[in-house]
Amino acid sequence: MSEMSYRTALVTGASSGLGRGLALWLGKRGVKVYAAARRLPRLEALAQEGKSLGATIEPVELDVSLADATLARVRELDEACGGLDLVVANAGVGFPTHARNFPWEDARKVIDVNVTGAVATLSAVLPRMVERNRGHLVGVSSLASCRGLPQNAAYSASKAFLDTFLESLRVDLHGTGVRVTCIRPGFVKTEITAGIQHPMPFLLEADPAVDRMGQAILRGDDVYGFPWPMARAVGMARWVPNALFDAVASKVL
């Protein structure tokens, strides 16, 4: 599927950060983008910016933590536009969840958005994509999914769920015209990382990160992690014995 094959796209979490950047990136390439998030004024400002760049971006007020409402709204959009070609589940939240003082309410928010919300977004029109024999599902995971990071049990686990969910979809859809891509960013300068106090190796600016994500989508990569030094290091960490990993990771934060 080439750039011109995408007529329509839905991007969640589009009011800021990577989602906002990706909505503009796609819009500038001729894709009609439904930009979804809770903060409608920000989406309206995004639509105006897109218009000045020749992009068509439609604001969609949406809270993905409300799964049933998300399913219904995404299906409405699919019907209104004659079929979504690309669905990007980008909306995500992250809060510290230290096991020694575990904050259930924060953990639940992470699960509601990063797990339940992502699955609702991706599965809403999946049967229709299969019937049409075309479409592309993209989930924005994280390199934090590869192992359980200290003080981030809920976040790391939520992204690990998304990784595995997308992999199973990809296997089931093999041989069809529906593609699945899992994107695993490392540290990127966004609102989410603005408050992080610990070191963030290989920190990327948002614009180059968005471009890498967009190119991976257009290539139809199965899995794309970046930046590559961080992705390689995290990949190697999978093979580190637990005793060593626990001893080192517990002292990182």
Short mmCIF file of C-alpha atoms in Angstrom, two decimals:
data_model
loop_
_atom_site.label_atom_id
_atom_site.label_comp_id
_atom_site.label_asym_id
_atom_site.label_seq_id
_atom_site.Cartn_x
_atom_site.Cartn_y
_atom_site.Cartn_z
CA MET A 1 0.00 0.00 0.00
CA SER A 2 1.51 3.33 -1.06
CA GLU A 3 0.96 6.85 0.25
CA MET A 4 -1.83 7.47 -2.24
CA SER A 5 -3.66 4.35 -1.07
CA TYR A 6 -4.60 6.02 2.21
CA ARG A 7 -7.66 8.17 1.64
CA THR A 8 -8.76 8.33 5.26
CA ALA A 9 -7.15 7.84 8.66
CA LEU A 10 -8.11 7.98 12.33
CA VAL A 11 -5.44 9.00 14.84
CA THR A 12 -6.26 8.94 18.56
CA GLY A 13 -4.41 10.98 21.15
CA ALA A 14 -4.08 13.70 18.51
CA SER A 15 -4.31 16.77 20.75
CA SER A 16 -0.58 16.74 21.54
CA GLY A 17 2.74 15.00 21.06
CA LEU A 18 3.21 12.18 18.59
CA GLY A 19 -0.48 11.90 17.75
CA ARG A 20 -0.74 15.57 16.85
CA GLY A 21 2.42 15.38 14.79
CA LEU A 22 1.31 12.24 12.98
CA ALA A 23 -2.08 13.77 12.13
CA LEU A 24 -0.30 16.70 10.45
CA TRP A 25 2.25 14.41 8.79
CA LEU A 26 -0.51 12.32 7.19
CA GLY A 27 -2.67 15.31 6.38
CA LYS A 28 0.14 17.03 4.48
CA ARG A 29 0.37 13.91 2.33
CA GLY A 30 -3.22 14.14 1.16
CA VAL A 31 -4.88 11.86 3.71
CA LYS A 32 -8.13 13.04 5.29
CA VAL A 33 -7.39 12.66 9.00
CA TYR A 34 -9.90 12.28 11.80
CA ALA A 35 -7.95 13.62 14.77
CA ALA A 36 -9.42 12.25 18.00
CA ALA A 37 -8.81 13.22 21.62
CA ARG A 38 -10.58 14.58 24.71
CA ARG A 39 -9.37 18.19 24.37
CA LEU A 40 -11.55 19.59 21.59
CA PRO A 41 -10.10 23.15 21.57
CA ARG A 42 -6.66 21.72 20.85
CA LEU A 43 -8.06 19.62 18.03
CA GLU A 44 -9.76 22.65 16.53
CA ALA A 45 -6.45 24.52 16.63
CA LEU A 46 -4.81 21.52 14.95
CA ALA A 47 -7.44 21.56 12.21
CA GLN A 48 -6.76 25.24 11.56
CA GLU A 49 -3.02 24.63 11.38
CA GLY A 50 -3.63 21.76 9.01
CA LYS A 51 -5.84 23.94 6.81
CA SER A 52 -3.03 26.49 6.48
CA LEU A 53 -0.80 23.67 5.24
CA GLY A 54 -3.35 22.31 2.78
CA ALA A 55 -4.30 19.38 5.02
CA THR A 56 -7.82 18.19 5.83
CA ILE A 57 -8.09 17.38 9.52
CA GLU A 58 -11.44 16.77 11.21
CA PRO A 59 -11.58 17.17 15.00
CA VAL A 60 -13.25 14.28 16.85
CA GLU A 61 -13.91 14.63 20.56
CA LEU A 62 -13.27 11.17 21.99
CA ASP A 63 -12.26 9.62 25.32
CA VAL A 64 -10.91 6.16 24.51
CA SER A 65 -11.16 5.08 28.16
CA LEU A 66 -14.92 4.87 27.48
CA ALA A 67 -14.71 1.71 25.42
CA ASP A 68 -18.33 1.30 24.32
CA ALA A 69 -18.58 4.94 23.24
CA THR A 70 -15.27 4.58 21.38
CA LEU A 71 -16.50 1.53 19.47
CA ALA A 72 -19.67 3.35 18.44
CA ARG A 73 -17.91 6.57 17.42
CA VAL A 74 -15.22 4.86 15.35
CA ARG A 75 -17.88 2.85 13.52
CA GLU A 76 -19.81 6.07 12.83
CA LEU A 77 -16.69 7.63 11.33
CA ASP A 78 -16.09 4.53 9.22
CA GLU A 79 -19.59 4.75 7.78
CA ALA A 80 -19.42 8.51 7.23
CA CYS A 81 -16.18 8.41 5.24
CA GLY A 82 -16.88 5.27 3.24
CA GLY A 83 -14.38 3.17 5.14
CA LEU A 84 -11.31 4.08 7.20
CA ASP A 85 -8.11 2.98 5.48
CA LEU A 86 -5.82 3.56 8.46
CA VAL A 87 -6.53 3.42 12.21
CA VAL A 88 -3.77 4.51 14.58
CA ALA A 89 -4.29 3.74 18.27
CA ASN A 90 -1.90 6.31 19.68
CA ALA A 91 -3.71 7.57 22.80
CA GLY A 92 -1.80 6.62 25.92
CA VAL A 93 -1.10 7.68 29.49
CA GLY A 94 1.61 6.84 31.97
CA PHE A 95 1.82 7.20 35.75
CA PRO A 96 4.38 5.82 38.21
CA THR A 97 3.12 2.61 39.80
CA HIS A 98 5.69 1.56 42.39
CA ALA A 99 4.97 -1.85 43.90
CA ARG A 100 5.83 -0.70 47.43
CA ASN A 101 3.01 1.85 47.43
CA PHE A 102 0.86 0.72 44.54
CA PRO A 103 -1.64 3.38 43.33
CA TRP A 104 -4.61 1.39 42.07
CA GLU A 105 -6.49 4.38 40.64
CA ASP A 106 -3.50 5.41 38.51
CA ALA A 107 -2.97 1.83 37.38
CA ARG A 108 -6.61 1.58 36.38
CA LYS A 109 -6.36 4.76 34.28
CA VAL A 110 -3.37 3.30 32.45
CA ILE A 111 -5.22 0.06 31.73
CA ASP A 112 -8.44 1.82 30.69
CA VAL A 113 -6.62 3.95 28.12
CA ASN A 114 -3.59 1.91 27.02
CA VAL A 115 -5.26 -1.50 26.99
CA THR A 116 -9.05 -1.32 26.82
CA GLY A 117 -9.08 1.94 24.85
CA ALA A 118 -6.51 0.73 22.36
CA VAL A 119 -8.33 -2.56 21.76
CA ALA A 120 -11.65 -0.77 21.30
CA THR A 121 -10.06 1.62 18.80
CA LEU A 122 -8.36 -1.10 16.78
CA SER A 123 -11.18 -3.63 16.79
CA ALA A 124 -14.08 -1.25 16.12
CA VAL A 125 -13.95 -1.60 12.34
CA LEU A 126 -11.74 -4.67 12.04
CA PRO A 127 -14.57 -6.92 10.75
CA ARG A 128 -15.39 -4.31 8.11
CA MET A 129 -11.75 -4.08 7.04
CA VAL A 130 -11.69 -7.85 6.64
CA GLU A 131 -14.85 -7.69 4.51
CA ARG A 132 -13.35 -4.94 2.38
CA ASN A 133 -10.04 -6.83 2.25
CA ARG A 134 -8.10 -3.63 2.87
CA GLY A 135 -7.01 -1.51 5.78
CA HIS A 136 -4.13 -0.90 8.14
CA LEU A 137 -4.18 -1.10 11.94
CA VAL A 138 -1.37 0.60 13.85
CA GLY A 139 -0.75 0.50 17.59
CA VAL A 140 1.73 2.84 19.25
CA SER A 141 3.41 0.77 21.93
CA SER A 142 6.76 1.56 23.56
CA LEU A 143 10.23 0.16 24.06
CA ALA A 144 9.12 0.01 27.71
CA SER A 145 7.09 -3.07 26.72
CA CYS A 146 10.14 -5.28 26.37
CA ARG A 147 10.77 -5.75 30.11
CA GLY A 148 9.13 -4.63 33.33
CA LEU A 149 10.63 -1.25 34.12
CA PRO A 150 11.05 -0.11 37.72
CA GLN A 151 8.14 1.92 39.11
CA ASN A 152 6.21 1.36 35.88
CA ALA A 153 4.42 -1.96 36.34
CA ALA A 154 1.14 -0.76 34.84
CA TYR A 155 2.68 1.16 31.93
CA SER A 156 5.18 -1.53 30.90
CA ALA A 157 2.52 -4.23 31.18
CA SER A 158 -0.03 -2.20 29.20
CA LYS A 159 2.40 -1.81 26.32
CA ALA A 160 3.41 -5.48 26.51
CA PHE A 161 -0.28 -6.34 26.15
CA LEU A 162 -0.55 -4.13 23.08
CA ASP A 163 2.54 -5.75 21.52
CA THR A 164 1.11 -9.24 21.91
CA PHE A 165 -2.39 -8.21 20.86
CA LEU A 166 -1.07 -6.71 17.63
CA GLU A 167 1.09 -9.75 16.94
CA SER A 168 -1.90 -12.08 17.24
CA LEU A 169 -3.94 -9.85 14.95
CA ARG A 170 -1.10 -9.88 12.42
CA VAL A 171 -0.96 -13.67 12.48
CA ASP A 172 -4.73 -14.02 12.11
CA LEU A 173 -4.79 -11.53 9.23
CA HIS A 174 -1.90 -13.07 7.32
CA GLY A 175 -2.90 -13.52 3.71
CA THR A 176 -5.61 -10.86 3.82
CA GLY A 177 -5.48 -7.26 2.62
CA VAL A 178 -5.45 -5.95 6.20
CA ARG A 179 -2.06 -5.07 7.65
CA VAL A 180 -0.93 -4.61 11.24
CA THR A 181 1.97 -2.49 12.52
CA CYS A 182 3.35 -2.17 16.04
CA ILE A 183 5.42 0.96 16.68
CA ARG A 184 7.69 1.11 19.73
CA PRO A 185 9.10 4.59 20.35
CA GLY A 186 11.82 5.26 22.88
CA PHE A 187 12.11 8.59 24.69
CA VAL A 188 10.58 11.50 22.73
CA LYS A 189 10.14 15.12 23.85
CA THR A 190 6.40 15.34 24.50
CA GLU A 191 4.06 16.31 27.33
CA ILE A 192 4.38 12.81 28.75
CA THR A 193 8.17 12.97 29.09
CA ALA A 194 8.29 16.62 30.19
CA GLY A 195 8.01 15.73 33.86
CA ILE A 196 10.46 12.82 33.87
CA GLN A 197 13.44 13.51 36.14
CA HIS A 198 15.64 10.49 35.43
CA PRO A 199 18.00 10.30 32.41
CA MET A 200 16.37 9.61 29.02
CA PRO A 201 19.00 8.11 26.71
CA PHE A 202 18.79 8.85 22.98
CA LEU A 203 16.00 11.40 23.56
CA LEU A 204 14.44 12.47 20.24
CA GLU A 205 12.66 15.66 19.24
CA ALA A 206 9.03 15.11 18.26
CA ASP A 207 9.31 15.98 14.55
CA PRO A 208 11.97 13.40 13.60
CA ALA A 209 10.17 10.83 15.74
CA VAL A 210 6.91 11.48 13.89
CA ASP A 211 8.65 11.17 10.53
CA ARG A 212 10.11 7.80 11.52
CA MET A 213 6.69 6.60 12.62
CA GLY A 214 5.05 7.81 9.42
CA GLN A 215 7.63 6.15 7.21
CA ALA A 216 7.25 2.87 9.11
CA ILE A 217 3.49 3.02 8.56
CA LEU A 218 3.88 3.65 4.84
CA ARG A 219 6.37 0.78 4.56
CA GLY A 220 3.93 -1.48 6.34
CA ASP A 221 6.51 -2.65 8.88
CA ASP A 222 5.32 -5.43 11.18
CA VAL A 223 7.23 -3.97 14.12
CA TYR A 224 9.27 -0.78 14.25
CA GLY A 225 11.28 0.31 17.31
CA PHE A 226 13.35 3.47 17.46
CA PRO A 227 15.84 5.02 17.94
CA TRP A 228 17.83 1.98 16.87
CA PRO A 229 20.56 2.12 19.59
CA MET A 230 17.87 2.09 22.28
CA ALA A 231 15.82 -0.54 20.45
CA ARG A 232 18.88 -2.78 20.16
CA ALA A 233 19.80 -2.32 23.83
CA VAL A 234 16.26 -3.12 24.94
CA GLY A 235 16.17 -6.15 22.68
CA MET A 236 19.36 -7.47 24.25
CA ALA A 237 17.93 -6.82 27.72
CA ARG A 238 15.34 -9.53 27.06
CA TRP A 239 18.12 -12.10 27.37
CA VAL A 240 19.65 -10.75 30.57
CA PRO A 241 19.15 -13.23 33.46
CA ASN A 242 16.47 -12.10 35.90
CA ALA A 243 18.82 -11.90 38.87
CA LEU A 244 21.12 -9.48 37.03
CA PHE A 245 18.24 -7.50 35.49
CA ASP A 246 16.51 -7.10 38.87
CA ALA A 247 19.69 -5.94 40.57
CA VAL A 248 20.50 -3.34 37.92
CA ALA A 249 16.97 -2.14 37.08
CA SER A 250 15.99 -1.63 40.72
CA LYS A 251 18.73 0.99 41.03
CA VAL A 252 17.96 2.90 37.83
CA LEU A 253 15.21 5.19 39.20
#
